[in-house]
Amino acid sequence: MKEKLDAFSKVLQTMNRLREECPWDKKQTFESLRMLTIEEVHELSDAILNNSYSQTKEELGDLLIHIVFYAKIAEEKNEFTIKDVCDTLVDKLVERHPHIYGNIKLQNEDEVKQNWEKIKLKNGKKLTLEGVPKSLPSMIKAIRMQEKARGVGFDWDNRHQVWDKINEELIEFKEEIEKNIGNKDKIEEEFGDILFSLINYSRFYNVNPDNALERTNNKFHNRFNKMQEIISDEKKDLMDMPLVEMEKYWQKAKNLLG
């Protein structure tokens, strides 16, 4: 434990010196760091999806220095310190884990989540979905809203009901296309209902839809690039090819990459 505390102390000391001596670090504010922090979170996400522990370690460090940076700026304004951040975190964790630090008995993960939501509502959050940031990417926002609704018991009984809902939404989408050609808003609304239902369905199989889509994005990216490489090696131009010929090269790329 001492080695870990010493390492964290070095991070704090480094931040103090950078804030005092580096022209760039001296200029930063909460607002200027915000977008950079979001970028760091996405880089961490990429590292996790790449299953790279070395990259994840580096990105966690980048995120840690942002947390320390915000706390340092707040300390300069006499608002709070890194100690306050840590104390608030520990207090929250202890309060929300009464099955560990108290005498409440909870049997499984679902009961833990449900109790978590009850505690938050008791502490002043009147609406269950209040804690979902509006700026979250749409798919992640849908996941979090569904998780929170489930935490207070608002959920389907089984996956078959959700599958029926997906089929219902597909029918409504098709009907909307047929009767409202050109009404983009209504068609878009129905398509959104399909996506929301699919995200709901994924929970019953413990599939993270955002991770699943990103893996498919990466797979398409790699296969498409490989296809272009093969075509280029054969001195041909993708832009001049009919779709049927492109498909042949696509299959070659799939076979090579798996």
XYZ file of C-alpha atoms in Angstrom:
258
model
C 0.000 0.000 0.000
C 2.849 2.426 0.818
C 4.247 2.079 -2.706
C 0.850 2.932 -4.180
C 0.439 5.965 -1.923
C 3.969 7.127 -2.782
C 3.200 6.782 -6.504
C 0.003 8.827 -6.140
C 1.917 11.430 -4.137
C 4.349 11.788 -7.067
C 1.413 12.417 -9.401
C 0.201 15.226 -7.114
C 3.708 16.702 -6.868
C 4.120 16.562 -10.637
C 0.792 18.311 -11.150
C 1.759 21.047 -8.682
C 4.993 21.735 -10.547
C 3.368 21.698 -13.981
C 0.707 24.120 -12.800
C 3.383 26.475 -11.466
C 5.938 26.292 -14.295
C 4.398 25.083 -17.576
C 2.788 27.854 -19.710
C 0.190 25.451 -21.141
C -0.768 23.856 -17.826
C -1.010 27.259 -16.135
C -3.641 28.405 -18.659
C -6.008 25.440 -18.343
C -9.497 25.710 -16.858
C -12.376 23.296 -16.246
C -13.848 24.375 -19.567
C -10.644 23.982 -21.599
C -9.989 20.515 -20.163
C -13.520 19.199 -20.658
C -13.255 18.105 -24.309
C -9.754 16.736 -23.738
C -11.108 14.583 -20.913
C -13.862 13.237 -23.151
C -11.192 12.377 -25.736
C -9.148 10.549 -23.087
C -12.180 8.489 -22.076
C -12.684 7.425 -25.692
C -9.001 6.502 -25.993
C -9.361 4.374 -22.861
C -12.413 2.733 -24.417
C -10.395 1.905 -27.554
C -7.635 0.374 -25.446
C -10.132 -1.821 -23.619
C -11.753 -2.969 -26.855
C -8.282 -3.715 -28.249
C -7.701 -5.913 -25.184
C -4.372 -4.133 -24.660
C -3.329 -3.979 -21.020
C -0.271 -1.846 -21.759
C -2.356 0.681 -23.677
C -5.076 0.597 -21.008
C -2.474 1.296 -18.311
C -1.242 4.339 -20.231
C -4.741 5.676 -20.906
C -5.733 5.241 -17.251
C -2.755 7.392 -16.362
C -3.883 10.062 -18.818
C -7.340 10.019 -17.262
C -5.918 10.118 -13.721
C -3.909 13.257 -14.425
C -7.106 14.942 -15.650
C -8.842 14.131 -12.358
C -5.878 15.510 -10.427
C -5.803 18.537 -12.736
C -9.465 19.420 -12.046
C -8.918 19.036 -8.316
C -5.829 21.283 -8.455
C -7.734 24.034 -10.265
C -10.581 23.762 -7.746
C -8.112 23.948 -4.861
C -6.684 27.178 -6.275
C -10.222 28.582 -6.249
C -10.767 27.356 -2.669
C -13.623 25.134 -3.823
C -12.364 21.618 -3.001
C -9.200 19.516 -2.974
C -8.220 16.038 -4.137
C -8.744 14.925 -0.521
C -12.343 16.119 -0.709
C -12.802 14.197 -3.954
C -11.497 11.001 -2.337
C -13.499 11.478 0.860
C -16.722 12.112 -1.058
C -16.104 9.022 -3.186
C -15.468 6.747 -0.208
C -18.501 8.088 1.670
C -20.703 7.438 -1.366
C -19.358 3.917 -1.858
C -19.867 3.014 1.804
C -23.414 4.389 1.786
C -24.343 2.572 -1.426
C -22.923 -0.765 -0.270
C -24.858 -1.425 2.960
C -24.612 -5.146 2.192
C -20.842 -4.776 2.748
C -20.587 -2.006 5.357
C -23.999 -2.440 7.008
C -26.408 -5.185 7.974
C -28.546 -5.409 4.807
C -28.580 -8.788 3.070
C -28.601 -8.729 -0.738
C -28.407 -11.941 -2.719
C -27.301 -10.988 -6.243
C -26.245 -8.261 -8.667
C -29.836 -7.261 -9.516
C -30.712 -6.708 -5.864
C -27.559 -4.616 -5.431
C -28.532 -2.393 -8.379
C -32.114 -2.024 -7.183
C -30.971 -1.035 -3.695
C -28.473 1.406 -5.238
C -31.310 3.206 -7.063
C -33.441 3.304 -3.903
C -30.597 4.941 -1.972
C -30.114 7.590 -4.661
C -33.851 8.396 -4.698
C -33.849 8.639 -0.901
C -30.956 11.112 -1.051
C -32.794 13.715 -3.076
C -32.869 12.539 -6.686
C -36.608 12.596 -7.216
C -36.508 11.145 -10.736
C -34.854 7.834 -11.544
C -33.384 9.011 -14.855
C -31.966 12.265 -13.439
C -28.488 10.769 -13.208
C -28.193 10.009 -16.935
C -26.146 12.815 -18.561
C -27.883 14.426 -21.545
C -24.581 14.645 -23.416
C -23.989 10.868 -23.430
C -23.807 9.231 -26.870
C -27.305 8.063 -27.805
C -26.657 4.326 -27.555
C -24.926 4.550 -24.178
C -27.704 6.827 -22.947
C -30.299 4.217 -23.953
C -28.350 1.494 -22.125
C -28.068 3.556 -18.940
C -31.739 4.608 -18.962
C -32.848 0.999 -19.376
C -30.528 -0.132 -16.582
C -31.858 2.546 -14.244
C -35.485 1.765 -15.087
C -34.763 -1.901 -14.405
C -33.234 -0.892 -11.065
C -36.649 0.302 -9.834
C -38.495 -2.700 -11.275
C -39.645 -1.252 -14.616
C -38.609 -4.059 -16.946
C -39.842 -6.920 -19.087
C -40.378 -10.286 -17.421
C -38.480 -12.231 -20.074
C -36.615 -11.881 -23.366
C -39.504 -13.328 -25.408
C -41.604 -10.274 -24.589
C -38.830 -7.999 -25.829
C -38.466 -10.020 -29.033
C -42.209 -9.610 -29.631
C -41.758 -5.871 -29.098
C -38.951 -5.790 -31.689
C -41.192 -7.493 -34.240
C -43.986 -5.066 -33.402
C -41.651 -2.105 -33.949
C -40.438 -3.571 -37.270
C -44.033 -3.810 -38.491
C -44.743 -0.232 -37.411
C -41.583 0.952 -39.168
C -42.562 -0.798 -42.399
C -46.090 0.628 -42.199
C -44.721 4.127 -41.630
C -42.469 3.850 -44.683
C -45.393 2.723 -46.862
C -47.857 5.387 -45.742
C -45.522 8.297 -45.041
C -42.934 8.304 -47.818
C -41.002 11.520 -47.387
C -41.980 12.044 -43.730
C -38.455 11.693 -42.423
C -39.231 12.639 -38.818
C -41.872 9.935 -38.347
C -39.778 7.271 -40.088
C -36.771 8.253 -37.979
C -38.882 8.000 -34.815
C -40.007 4.463 -35.676
C -36.450 3.440 -36.530
C -35.329 4.772 -33.158
C -37.963 2.578 -31.492
C -36.442 -0.475 -33.223
C -32.943 0.407 -32.018
C -34.172 1.041 -28.472
C -35.914 -2.354 -28.421
C -32.821 -4.125 -29.760
C -30.704 -2.502 -27.054
C -33.242 -3.698 -24.499
C -33.062 -7.218 -25.908
C -29.269 -7.278 -25.648
C -29.462 -6.964 -21.865
C -31.118 -10.363 -21.568
C -27.998 -11.927 -23.066
C -25.501 -9.739 -21.186
C -24.367 -8.211 -24.476
C -23.159 -4.616 -24.397
C -24.599 -3.217 -27.659
C -22.119 -0.349 -27.783
C -19.184 -2.766 -27.552
C -20.859 -5.060 -30.073
C -21.346 -2.257 -32.596
C -17.803 -0.976 -32.122
C -16.411 -4.461 -32.761
C -18.444 -4.611 -35.961
C -17.204 -1.124 -36.906
C -13.610 -2.280 -36.439
C -14.244 -5.479 -38.384
C -15.739 -3.544 -41.311
C -12.909 -0.997 -41.164
C -10.222 -3.686 -41.326
C -11.914 -5.711 -44.057
C -12.618 -2.653 -46.210
C -9.023 -1.464 -45.901
C -7.759 -4.946 -46.770
C -10.049 -5.046 -49.800
C -8.635 -1.747 -51.031
C -5.085 -2.983 -50.466
C -5.732 -6.095 -52.558
C -7.318 -4.056 -55.332
C -4.423 -1.582 -55.274
C -1.853 -4.408 -55.392
C -3.521 -5.636 -58.575
C -3.232 -2.139 -60.097
C -6.983 -1.683 -60.199
C -9.196 1.187 -59.067
C -12.043 0.637 -56.612
C -13.945 3.590 -58.066
C -14.082 1.962 -61.507
C -15.431 -1.388 -60.300
C -19.000 -2.646 -60.500
C -20.468 -3.846 -57.212
C -20.299 -7.492 -58.291
C -16.528 -7.283 -58.690
C -16.142 -5.390 -55.418
C -17.970 -8.234 -53.671
C -15.365 -10.731 -54.928
C -12.558 -8.686 -53.407
C -14.596 -8.210 -50.230
C -14.811 -11.987 -49.872
C -11.054 -12.267 -50.413
C -10.450 -9.753 -47.637
C -12.845 -11.623 -45.305
C -11.062 -14.899 -46.000
C -7.669 -13.348 -45.251
C -8.717 -11.601 -42.045
C -11.299 -14.067 -40.819
